[in-house]
Short mmCIF file of C-alpha atoms and ligand atoms in Angstrom, two decimals:
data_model
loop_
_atom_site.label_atom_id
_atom_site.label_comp_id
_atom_site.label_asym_id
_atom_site.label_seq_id
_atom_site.Cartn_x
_atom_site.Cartn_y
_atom_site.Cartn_z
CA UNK A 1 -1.92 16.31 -7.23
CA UNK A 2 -0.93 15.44 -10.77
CA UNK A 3 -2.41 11.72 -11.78
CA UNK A 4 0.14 9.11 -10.50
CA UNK A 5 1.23 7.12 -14.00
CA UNK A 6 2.38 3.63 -11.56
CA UNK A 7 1.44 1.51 -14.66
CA UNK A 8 2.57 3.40 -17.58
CA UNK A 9 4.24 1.31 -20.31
CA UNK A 10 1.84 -1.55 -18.88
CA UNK A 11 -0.15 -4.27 -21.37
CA UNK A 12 -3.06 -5.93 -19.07
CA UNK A 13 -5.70 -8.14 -20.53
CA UNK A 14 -8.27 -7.33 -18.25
CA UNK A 15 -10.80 -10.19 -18.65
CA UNK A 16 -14.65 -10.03 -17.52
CA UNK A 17 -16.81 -12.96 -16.63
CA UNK A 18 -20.49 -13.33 -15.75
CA UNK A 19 -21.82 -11.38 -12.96
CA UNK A 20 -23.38 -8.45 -11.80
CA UNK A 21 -19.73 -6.92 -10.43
CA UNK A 22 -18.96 -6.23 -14.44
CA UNK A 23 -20.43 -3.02 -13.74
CA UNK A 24 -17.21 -1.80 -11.72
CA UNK A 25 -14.99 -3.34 -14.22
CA UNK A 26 -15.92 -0.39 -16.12
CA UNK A 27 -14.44 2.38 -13.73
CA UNK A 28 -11.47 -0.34 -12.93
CA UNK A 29 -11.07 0.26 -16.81
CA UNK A 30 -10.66 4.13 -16.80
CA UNK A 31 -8.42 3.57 -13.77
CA UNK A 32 -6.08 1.21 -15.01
CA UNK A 33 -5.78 3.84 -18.30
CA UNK A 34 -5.26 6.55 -16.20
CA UNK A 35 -2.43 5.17 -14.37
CA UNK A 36 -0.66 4.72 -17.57
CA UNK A 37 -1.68 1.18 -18.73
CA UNK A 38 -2.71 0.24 -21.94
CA UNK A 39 -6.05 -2.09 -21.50
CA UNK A 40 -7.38 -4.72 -23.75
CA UNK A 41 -10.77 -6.24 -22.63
CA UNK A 42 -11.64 -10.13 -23.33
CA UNK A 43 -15.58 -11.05 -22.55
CA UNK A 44 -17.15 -13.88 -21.83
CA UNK A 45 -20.69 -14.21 -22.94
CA UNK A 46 -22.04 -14.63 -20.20
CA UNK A 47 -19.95 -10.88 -18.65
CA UNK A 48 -22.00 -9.56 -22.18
CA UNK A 49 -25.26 -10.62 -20.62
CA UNK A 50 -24.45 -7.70 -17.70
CA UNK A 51 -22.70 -5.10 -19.87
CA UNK A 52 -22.01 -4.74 -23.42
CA UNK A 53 -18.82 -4.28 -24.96
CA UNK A 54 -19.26 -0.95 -26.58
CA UNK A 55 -19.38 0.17 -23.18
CA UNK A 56 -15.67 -1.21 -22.42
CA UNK A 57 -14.50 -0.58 -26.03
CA UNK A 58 -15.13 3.08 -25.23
CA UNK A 59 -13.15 3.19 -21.96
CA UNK A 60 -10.55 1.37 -23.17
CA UNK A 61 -9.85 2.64 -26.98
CA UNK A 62 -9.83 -0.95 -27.96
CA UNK A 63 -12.43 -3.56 -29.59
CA UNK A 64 -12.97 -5.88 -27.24
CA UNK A 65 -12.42 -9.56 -27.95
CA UNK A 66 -15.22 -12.11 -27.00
CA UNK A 67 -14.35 -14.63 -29.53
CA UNK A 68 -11.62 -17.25 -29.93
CA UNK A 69 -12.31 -18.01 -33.97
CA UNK A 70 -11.89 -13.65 -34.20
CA UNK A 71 -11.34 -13.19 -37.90
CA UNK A 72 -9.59 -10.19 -36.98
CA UNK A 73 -6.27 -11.64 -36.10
CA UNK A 74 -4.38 -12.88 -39.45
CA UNK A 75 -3.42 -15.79 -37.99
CA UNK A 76 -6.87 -16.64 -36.18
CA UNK A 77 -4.75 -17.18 -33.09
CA UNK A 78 -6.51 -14.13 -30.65
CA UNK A 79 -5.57 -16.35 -27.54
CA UNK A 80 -1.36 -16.30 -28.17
CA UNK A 81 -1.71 -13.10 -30.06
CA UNK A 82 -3.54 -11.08 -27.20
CA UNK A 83 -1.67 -12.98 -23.93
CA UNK A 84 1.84 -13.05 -26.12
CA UNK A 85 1.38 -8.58 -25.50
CA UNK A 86 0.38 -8.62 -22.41
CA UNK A 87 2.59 -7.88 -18.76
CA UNK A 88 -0.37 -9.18 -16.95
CA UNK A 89 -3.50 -11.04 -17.45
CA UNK A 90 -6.59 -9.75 -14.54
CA UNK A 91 -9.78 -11.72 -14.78
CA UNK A 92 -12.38 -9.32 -12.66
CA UNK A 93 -14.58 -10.20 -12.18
CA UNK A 94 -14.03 -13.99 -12.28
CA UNK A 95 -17.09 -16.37 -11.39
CA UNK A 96 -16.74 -19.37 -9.39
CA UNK A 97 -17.49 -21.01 -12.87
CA UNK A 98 -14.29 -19.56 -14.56
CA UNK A 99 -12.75 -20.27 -10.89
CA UNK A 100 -13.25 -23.49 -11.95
CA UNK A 101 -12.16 -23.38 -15.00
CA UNK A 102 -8.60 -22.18 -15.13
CA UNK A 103 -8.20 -24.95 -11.79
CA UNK A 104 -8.92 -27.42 -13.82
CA UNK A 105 -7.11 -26.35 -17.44
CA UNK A 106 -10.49 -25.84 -19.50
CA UNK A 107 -9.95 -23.87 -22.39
CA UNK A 108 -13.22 -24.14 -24.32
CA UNK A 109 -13.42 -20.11 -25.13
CA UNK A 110 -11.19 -17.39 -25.43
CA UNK A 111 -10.69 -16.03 -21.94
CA UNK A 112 -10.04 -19.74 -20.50
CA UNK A 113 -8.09 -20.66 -23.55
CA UNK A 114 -5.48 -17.01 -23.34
CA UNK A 115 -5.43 -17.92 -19.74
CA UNK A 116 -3.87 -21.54 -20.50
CA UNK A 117 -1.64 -20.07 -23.18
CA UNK A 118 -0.23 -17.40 -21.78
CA UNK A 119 3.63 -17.53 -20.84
CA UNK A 120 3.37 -18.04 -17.12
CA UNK A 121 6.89 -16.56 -16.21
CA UNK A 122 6.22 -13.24 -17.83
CA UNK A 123 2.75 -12.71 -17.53
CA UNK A 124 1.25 -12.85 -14.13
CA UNK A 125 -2.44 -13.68 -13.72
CA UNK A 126 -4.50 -12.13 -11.01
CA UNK A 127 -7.86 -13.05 -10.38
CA UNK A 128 -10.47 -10.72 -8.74
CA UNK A 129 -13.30 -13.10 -8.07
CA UNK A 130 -16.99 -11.81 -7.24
CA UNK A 131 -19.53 -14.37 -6.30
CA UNK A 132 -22.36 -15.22 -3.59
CA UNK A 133 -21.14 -15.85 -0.42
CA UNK A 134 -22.95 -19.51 -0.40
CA UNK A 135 -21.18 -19.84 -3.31
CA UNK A 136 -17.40 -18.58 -2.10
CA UNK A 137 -17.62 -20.35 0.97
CA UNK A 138 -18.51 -23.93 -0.92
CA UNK A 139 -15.53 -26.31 -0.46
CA UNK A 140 -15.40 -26.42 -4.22
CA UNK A 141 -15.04 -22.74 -4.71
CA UNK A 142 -12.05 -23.06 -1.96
CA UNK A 143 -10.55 -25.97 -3.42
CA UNK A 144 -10.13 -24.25 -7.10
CA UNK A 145 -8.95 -20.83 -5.64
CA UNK A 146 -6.43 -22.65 -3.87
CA UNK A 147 -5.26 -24.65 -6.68
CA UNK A 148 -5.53 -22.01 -9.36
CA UNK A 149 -3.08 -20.30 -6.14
CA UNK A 150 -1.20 -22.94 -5.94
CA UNK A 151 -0.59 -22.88 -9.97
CA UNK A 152 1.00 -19.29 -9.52
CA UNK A 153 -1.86 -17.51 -9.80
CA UNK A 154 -2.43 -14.14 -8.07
CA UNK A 155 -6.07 -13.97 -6.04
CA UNK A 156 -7.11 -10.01 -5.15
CA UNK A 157 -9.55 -10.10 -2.39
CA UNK A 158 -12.72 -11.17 -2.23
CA UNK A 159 -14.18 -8.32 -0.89
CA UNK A 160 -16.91 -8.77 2.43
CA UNK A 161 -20.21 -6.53 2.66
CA UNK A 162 -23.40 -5.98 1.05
CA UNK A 163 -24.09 -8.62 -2.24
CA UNK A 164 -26.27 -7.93 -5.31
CA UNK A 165 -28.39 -10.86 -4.03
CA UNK A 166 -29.52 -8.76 -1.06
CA UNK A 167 -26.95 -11.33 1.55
CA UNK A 168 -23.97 -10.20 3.20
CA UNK A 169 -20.61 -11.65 3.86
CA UNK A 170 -17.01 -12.27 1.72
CA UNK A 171 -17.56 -12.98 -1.70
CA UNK A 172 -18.25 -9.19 -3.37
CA UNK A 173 -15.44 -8.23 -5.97
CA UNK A 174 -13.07 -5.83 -4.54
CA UNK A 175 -13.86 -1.95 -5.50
CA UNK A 176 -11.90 -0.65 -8.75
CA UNK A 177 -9.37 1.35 -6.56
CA UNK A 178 -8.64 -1.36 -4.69
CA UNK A 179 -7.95 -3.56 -6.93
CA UNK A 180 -5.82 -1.07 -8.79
CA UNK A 181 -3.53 -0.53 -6.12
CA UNK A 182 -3.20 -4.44 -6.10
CA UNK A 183 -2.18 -4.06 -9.77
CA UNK A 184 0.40 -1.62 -9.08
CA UNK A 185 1.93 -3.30 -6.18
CA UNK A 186 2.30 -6.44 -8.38
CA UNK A 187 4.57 -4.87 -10.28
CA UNK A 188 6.40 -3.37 -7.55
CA UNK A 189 9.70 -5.26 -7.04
CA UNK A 190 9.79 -7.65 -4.69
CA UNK A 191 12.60 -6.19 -2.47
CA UNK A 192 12.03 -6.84 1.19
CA UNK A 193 10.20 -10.33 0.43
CA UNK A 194 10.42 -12.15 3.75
CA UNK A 195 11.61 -8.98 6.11
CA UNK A 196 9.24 -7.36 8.58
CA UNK A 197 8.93 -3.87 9.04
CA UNK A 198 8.29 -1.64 11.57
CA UNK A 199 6.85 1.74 11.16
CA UNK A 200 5.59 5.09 13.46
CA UNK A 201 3.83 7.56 11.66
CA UNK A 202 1.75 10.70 12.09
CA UNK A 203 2.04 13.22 15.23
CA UNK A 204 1.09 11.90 18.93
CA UNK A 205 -1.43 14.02 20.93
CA UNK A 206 -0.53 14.95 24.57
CA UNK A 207 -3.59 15.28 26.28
CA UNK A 208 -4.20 18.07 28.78
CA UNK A 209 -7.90 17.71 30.21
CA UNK A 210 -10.14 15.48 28.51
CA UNK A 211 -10.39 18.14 25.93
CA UNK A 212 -7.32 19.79 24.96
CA UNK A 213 -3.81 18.91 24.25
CA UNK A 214 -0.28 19.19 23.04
CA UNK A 215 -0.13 18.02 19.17
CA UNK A 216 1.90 18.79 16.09
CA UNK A 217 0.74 19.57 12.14
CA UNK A 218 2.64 16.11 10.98
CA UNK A 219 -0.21 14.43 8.77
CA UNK A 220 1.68 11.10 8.25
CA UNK A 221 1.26 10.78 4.81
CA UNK A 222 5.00 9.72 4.81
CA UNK A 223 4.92 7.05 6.93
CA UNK A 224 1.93 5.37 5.68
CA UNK A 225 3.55 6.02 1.83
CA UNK A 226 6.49 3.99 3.73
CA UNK A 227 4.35 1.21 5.02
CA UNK A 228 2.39 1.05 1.56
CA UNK A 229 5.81 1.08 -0.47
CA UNK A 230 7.06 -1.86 2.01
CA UNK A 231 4.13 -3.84 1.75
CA UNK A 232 4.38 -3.58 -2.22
CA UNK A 233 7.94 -4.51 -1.86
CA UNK A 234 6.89 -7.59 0.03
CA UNK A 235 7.31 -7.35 3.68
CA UNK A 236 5.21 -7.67 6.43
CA UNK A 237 4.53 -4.41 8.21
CA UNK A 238 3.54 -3.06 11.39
CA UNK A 239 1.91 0.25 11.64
CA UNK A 240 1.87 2.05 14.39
CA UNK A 241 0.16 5.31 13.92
CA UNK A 242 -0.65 8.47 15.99
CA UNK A 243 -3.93 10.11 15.49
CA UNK A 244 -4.06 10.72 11.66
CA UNK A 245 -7.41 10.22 9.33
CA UNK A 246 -5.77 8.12 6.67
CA UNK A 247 -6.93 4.88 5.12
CA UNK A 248 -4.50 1.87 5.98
CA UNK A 249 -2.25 0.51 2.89
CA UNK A 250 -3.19 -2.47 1.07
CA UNK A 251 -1.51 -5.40 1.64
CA UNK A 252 -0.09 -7.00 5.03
CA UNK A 253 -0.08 -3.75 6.70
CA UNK A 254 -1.63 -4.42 10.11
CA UNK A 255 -1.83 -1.14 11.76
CA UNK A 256 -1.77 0.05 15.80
CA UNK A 257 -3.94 3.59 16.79
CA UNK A 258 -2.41 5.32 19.44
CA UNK A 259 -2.79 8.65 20.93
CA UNK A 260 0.42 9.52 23.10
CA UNK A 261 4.28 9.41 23.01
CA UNK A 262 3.68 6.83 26.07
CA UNK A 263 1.51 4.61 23.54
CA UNK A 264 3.68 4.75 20.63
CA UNK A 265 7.03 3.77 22.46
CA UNK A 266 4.79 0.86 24.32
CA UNK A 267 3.34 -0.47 21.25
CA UNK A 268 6.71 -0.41 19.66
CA UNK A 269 9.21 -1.43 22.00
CA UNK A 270 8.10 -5.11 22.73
CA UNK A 271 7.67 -5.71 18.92
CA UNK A 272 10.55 -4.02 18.08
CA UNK A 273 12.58 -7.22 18.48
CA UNK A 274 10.89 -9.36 16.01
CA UNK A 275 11.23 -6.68 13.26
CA UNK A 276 14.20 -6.29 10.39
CA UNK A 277 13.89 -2.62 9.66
CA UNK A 278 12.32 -0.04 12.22
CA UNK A 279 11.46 3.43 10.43
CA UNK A 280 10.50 6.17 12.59
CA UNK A 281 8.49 8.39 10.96
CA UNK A 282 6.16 9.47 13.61
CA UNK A 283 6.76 13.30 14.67
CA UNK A 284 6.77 12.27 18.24
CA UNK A 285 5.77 15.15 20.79
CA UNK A 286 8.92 15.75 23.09
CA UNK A 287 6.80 16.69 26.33
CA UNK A 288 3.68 16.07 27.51
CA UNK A 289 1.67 17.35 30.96
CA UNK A 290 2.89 16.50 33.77
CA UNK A 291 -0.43 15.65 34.72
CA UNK A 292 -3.97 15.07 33.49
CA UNK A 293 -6.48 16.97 34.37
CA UNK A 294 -9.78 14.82 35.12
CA UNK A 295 -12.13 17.51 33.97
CA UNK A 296 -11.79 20.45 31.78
CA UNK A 297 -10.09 23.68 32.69
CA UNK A 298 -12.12 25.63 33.05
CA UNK A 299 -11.65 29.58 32.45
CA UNK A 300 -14.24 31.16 35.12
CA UNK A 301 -13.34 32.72 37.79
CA UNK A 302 -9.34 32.56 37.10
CA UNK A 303 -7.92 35.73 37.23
CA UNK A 304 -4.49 34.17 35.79
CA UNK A 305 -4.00 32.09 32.96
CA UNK A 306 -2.73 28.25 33.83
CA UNK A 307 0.57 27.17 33.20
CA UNK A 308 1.85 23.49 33.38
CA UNK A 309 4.53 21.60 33.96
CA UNK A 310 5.95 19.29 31.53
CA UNK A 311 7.60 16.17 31.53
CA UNK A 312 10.23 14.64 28.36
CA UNK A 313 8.61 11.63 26.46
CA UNK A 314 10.57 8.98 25.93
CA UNK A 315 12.62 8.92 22.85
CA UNK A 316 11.36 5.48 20.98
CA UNK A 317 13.81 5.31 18.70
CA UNK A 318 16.76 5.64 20.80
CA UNK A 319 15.71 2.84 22.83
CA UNK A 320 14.27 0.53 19.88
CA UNK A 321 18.14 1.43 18.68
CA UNK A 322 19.51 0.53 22.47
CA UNK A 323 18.17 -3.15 22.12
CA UNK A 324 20.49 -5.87 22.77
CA UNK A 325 19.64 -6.94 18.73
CA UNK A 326 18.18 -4.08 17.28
CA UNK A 327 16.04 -3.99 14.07
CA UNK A 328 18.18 -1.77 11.09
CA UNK A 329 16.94 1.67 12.54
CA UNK A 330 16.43 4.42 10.28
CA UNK A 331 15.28 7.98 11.80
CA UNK A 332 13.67 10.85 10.60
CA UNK A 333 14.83 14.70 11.11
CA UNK A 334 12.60 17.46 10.28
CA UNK A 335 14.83 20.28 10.38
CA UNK A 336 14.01 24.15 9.73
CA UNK A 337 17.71 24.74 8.64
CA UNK A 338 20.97 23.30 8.69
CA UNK A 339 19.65 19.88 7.58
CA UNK A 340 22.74 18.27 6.79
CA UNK A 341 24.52 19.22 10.39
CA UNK A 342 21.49 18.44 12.17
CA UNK A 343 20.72 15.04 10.21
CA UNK A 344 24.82 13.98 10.70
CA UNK A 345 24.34 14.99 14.70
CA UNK A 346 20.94 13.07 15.37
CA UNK A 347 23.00 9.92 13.26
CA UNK A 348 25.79 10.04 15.82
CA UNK A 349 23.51 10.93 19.01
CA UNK A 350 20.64 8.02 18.77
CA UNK A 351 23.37 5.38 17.07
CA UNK A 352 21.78 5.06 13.78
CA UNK A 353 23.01 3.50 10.84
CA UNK A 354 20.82 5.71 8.59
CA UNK A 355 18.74 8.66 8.95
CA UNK A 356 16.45 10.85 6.37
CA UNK A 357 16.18 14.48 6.51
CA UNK A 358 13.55 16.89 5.12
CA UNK A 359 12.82 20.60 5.85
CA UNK A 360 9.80 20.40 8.43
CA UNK A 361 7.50 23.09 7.74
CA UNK A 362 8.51 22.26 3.75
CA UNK A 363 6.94 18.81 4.33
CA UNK A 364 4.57 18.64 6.98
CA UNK A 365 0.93 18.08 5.09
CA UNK A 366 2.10 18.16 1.58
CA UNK A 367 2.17 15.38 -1.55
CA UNK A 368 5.80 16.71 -2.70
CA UNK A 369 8.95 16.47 -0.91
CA UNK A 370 12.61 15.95 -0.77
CA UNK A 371 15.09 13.43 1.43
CA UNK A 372 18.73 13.97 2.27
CA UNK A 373 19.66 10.47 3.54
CA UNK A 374 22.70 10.52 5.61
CA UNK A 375 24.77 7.57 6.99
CA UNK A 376 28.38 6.79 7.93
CA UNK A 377 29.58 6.91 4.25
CA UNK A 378 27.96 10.30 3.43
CA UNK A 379 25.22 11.54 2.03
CA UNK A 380 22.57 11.43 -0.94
CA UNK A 381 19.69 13.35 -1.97
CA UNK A 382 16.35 11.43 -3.20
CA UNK A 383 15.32 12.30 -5.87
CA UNK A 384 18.53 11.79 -7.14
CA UNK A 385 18.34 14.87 -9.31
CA UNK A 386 17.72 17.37 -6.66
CA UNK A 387 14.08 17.74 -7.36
CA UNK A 388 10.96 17.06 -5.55
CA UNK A 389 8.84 14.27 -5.80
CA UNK A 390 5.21 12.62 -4.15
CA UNK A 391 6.04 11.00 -1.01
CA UNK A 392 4.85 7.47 -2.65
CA UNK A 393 7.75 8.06 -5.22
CA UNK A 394 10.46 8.96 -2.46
CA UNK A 395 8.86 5.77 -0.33
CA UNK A 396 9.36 3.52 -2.63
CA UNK A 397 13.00 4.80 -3.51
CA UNK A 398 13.61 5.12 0.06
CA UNK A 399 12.78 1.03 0.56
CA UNK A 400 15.22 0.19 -2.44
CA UNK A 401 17.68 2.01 -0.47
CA UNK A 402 16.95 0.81 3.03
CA UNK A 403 16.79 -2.85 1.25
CA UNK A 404 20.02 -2.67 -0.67
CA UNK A 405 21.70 -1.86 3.01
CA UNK A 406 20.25 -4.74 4.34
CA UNK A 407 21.57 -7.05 1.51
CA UNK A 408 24.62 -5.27 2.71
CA UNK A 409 24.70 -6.10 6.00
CA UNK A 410 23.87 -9.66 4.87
CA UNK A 411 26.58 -10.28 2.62
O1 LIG B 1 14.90 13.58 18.58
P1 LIG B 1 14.28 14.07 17.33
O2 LIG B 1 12.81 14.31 17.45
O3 LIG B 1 14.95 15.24 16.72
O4 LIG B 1 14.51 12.87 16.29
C1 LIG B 1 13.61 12.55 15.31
C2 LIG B 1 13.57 11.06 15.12
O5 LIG B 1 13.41 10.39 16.35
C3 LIG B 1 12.38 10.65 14.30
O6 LIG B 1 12.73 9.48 13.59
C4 LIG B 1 11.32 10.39 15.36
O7 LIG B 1 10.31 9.48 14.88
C5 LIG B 1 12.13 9.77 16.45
N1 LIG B 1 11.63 10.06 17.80
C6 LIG B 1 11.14 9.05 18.61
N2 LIG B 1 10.70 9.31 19.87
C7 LIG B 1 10.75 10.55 20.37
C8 LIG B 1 11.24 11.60 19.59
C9 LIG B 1 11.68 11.33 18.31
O8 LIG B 1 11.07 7.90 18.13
N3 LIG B 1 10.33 10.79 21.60
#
């Protein structure tokens, strides 16, 4: 797959402060500039006593600025100058110190001083901090993140696990690709702030015996790509997910494993209620075995192969679209042919306001795709200019569309 650019056309001031996490600051650099964003790195000196700024200069293509009296800048003025370019300001990692710091409005070097100067309504700051867990936990750690939270600014993580200082438990800077996908969803528009959103995704297995059963070659990259692009949009989500091996989005994504049809639709249907938007991704099997076999079939001695009966699952949607108050339903149609006909039928049949086609074996597994949404006032292709894109992309264009409905519907 072709490098996503999510933050091209992007200025961050990505600022480092002491500690040992400065070593991953230095992939987070390379990721940030491969996803398109221009990077320019502030030290303190006590981030230059863990990793020099030749390192950082290299991975960004900039000098890096440690100094507020930098003779560089005409003016002398590095700290307007540097935060007056940027679309975001990301201190990782940030010490409880600089914590500290920015609660209380200290701006006795560069990185505190750019911080205080920088014009809050178009430059966001997000701060990645990385400490001891002692030293998280301490009410006075808590007390400045949730001021310097309460003064607008953005707090990624901490992480939990193994610390440098040979403890364990939350305090550990997030890892570089995490905290880049909590750059990119910053930027995200904010479309679905306040809605909840329920999702199914991936194929359900049928079992047979306790070793074999009915499945289907859906991976669920879509789905999740849904629940990511909602959560970046601002909503909370439920996930419930058929057995896939995908990581779970970012964000607040809390996700439900289940195996069967008989799961997903029980998992679903009393929290359907409590949702705005159900999107039914999951490639639900239609039948399963009529019956379970406690132990495996086995093939000795049987002259004949066995055959089974099977039994219709329910249909989830329909019924999450049968409620008394149901969420704003939107279904999926994996046709082989005849998309539009079949998309415009399943509409009509499960009483959906909108529903999104693809071509099945087209989609099933891969990054690129295309989606024929079709409601009661026609229909539209996405992308908009008939060509394909990653399933991310078409997620995230799908949720502007599925938002703009509900605003809709409000109005
Ligand atoms: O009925 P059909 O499988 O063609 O419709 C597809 C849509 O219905 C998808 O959105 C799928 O997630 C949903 N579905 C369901 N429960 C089923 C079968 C399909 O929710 N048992």
């Amino acid at each position: 797959m072709s490098e996503r650019l999510d933050l091209q056309g992007r200025h961050i001031v990505l600022g480092l402060t002491g500690g040992i996490a400065c070593y991953k600051s230095a992939e987070l650099v390379r990721l940030l500039v491969k996803a398109g964003a221009s990077v320019q790195v502030v030290m303190t000196e006590a981030a230059e006593a863990f990793i020099t700024p030749v390192t950082l200069q290299a991975l960004s293509g900039r000098s890096v600025y440690t100094s507020q009296w930098d003779a560089r800048e005409p003016n002398v003025m590095a700290h307007i100058n540097l935060s007056r370019q940027a679309d975001a300001v990301l201190i990782a990692p940030a010490s409880a110190d600089f914590i500290a710091k920015l609660a209380q409005g200290r701006a006795d070097e560069l990185l505190s001083l750019l911080c205080l100067a920088r014009p809050a309504e178009r430059c966001g700051l997000l701060v990645a901090p990385a400490m001891n867990r002692e030293m998280w936990a301490h009410p006075a750690t808590q007390r400045n993140v949730a001021q310097i939270a309460a003064d607008g600014a953005h707090i990624l993580g901490p992480g939990c696990g193994d610390q440098a200082c040979g403890e364990t438990g939350d305090g550990r800077m997030l890892e570089p690709a995490e905290l880049l996908a909590d750059v990119v969803a910053f930027f995200q528009p904010r479309l679905l702030a306040g809605r909840r959103v329920l999702i199914t995704a991936g194929p359900t297995f049928e079992p047979i015996d306790p070793v074999r059963g009915i499945t289907n070659h859906s991976s669920g990259k879509m789905g999740f790509a849904l629940a990511r692009a909602a959560a970046e949009a601002g909503a909370q989500v439920t996930l419930v997910a058929g057995p896939v091996h995908l990581p779970t989005p970012r964000g607040a994504v809390e996700r439900i494993d289940v195996m069967t049809a008989s799961q997903m639709h029980d998992a679903v249907l009393p929290r359907a209620a409590a949702h705005d938007v159900f999107i039914a991704t999951a490639a639900v099997a239609d039948w399963r075995p009529a019956s379970l076999s406690e132990h495996k079939i086995k093939k000795e001695g049987k002259k004949v192969a066995p055959t089974f009966e099977l039994t219709e699952n329910p249909d989830i949607l329909a019924a999450v679209a049968a409620l008394p108050q149901p969420p704003y339903c939107v279904g999926f149609a994996a046709e082989s042919e005849n998309l539009l006909a079949h998309a415009r039928a399943k509409l009509q049949r499960k009483r959906l306001p909108l529903i999104v086609g693809n071509l099945g074996p087209a989609t099933f597994g891969r990054d690129d795709n295309a989606l024929l949404l079709v409601d009661a006032q026609g229909h539209a292709v996405l992308p908009a200019d008939g060509s394909t894109a990653d399933k991310l992309t078409l997620a995230r264009s799908l949720v502007a569309e599925i938002a703009r409905r509900l605003e809709h519907a409000r109005a």
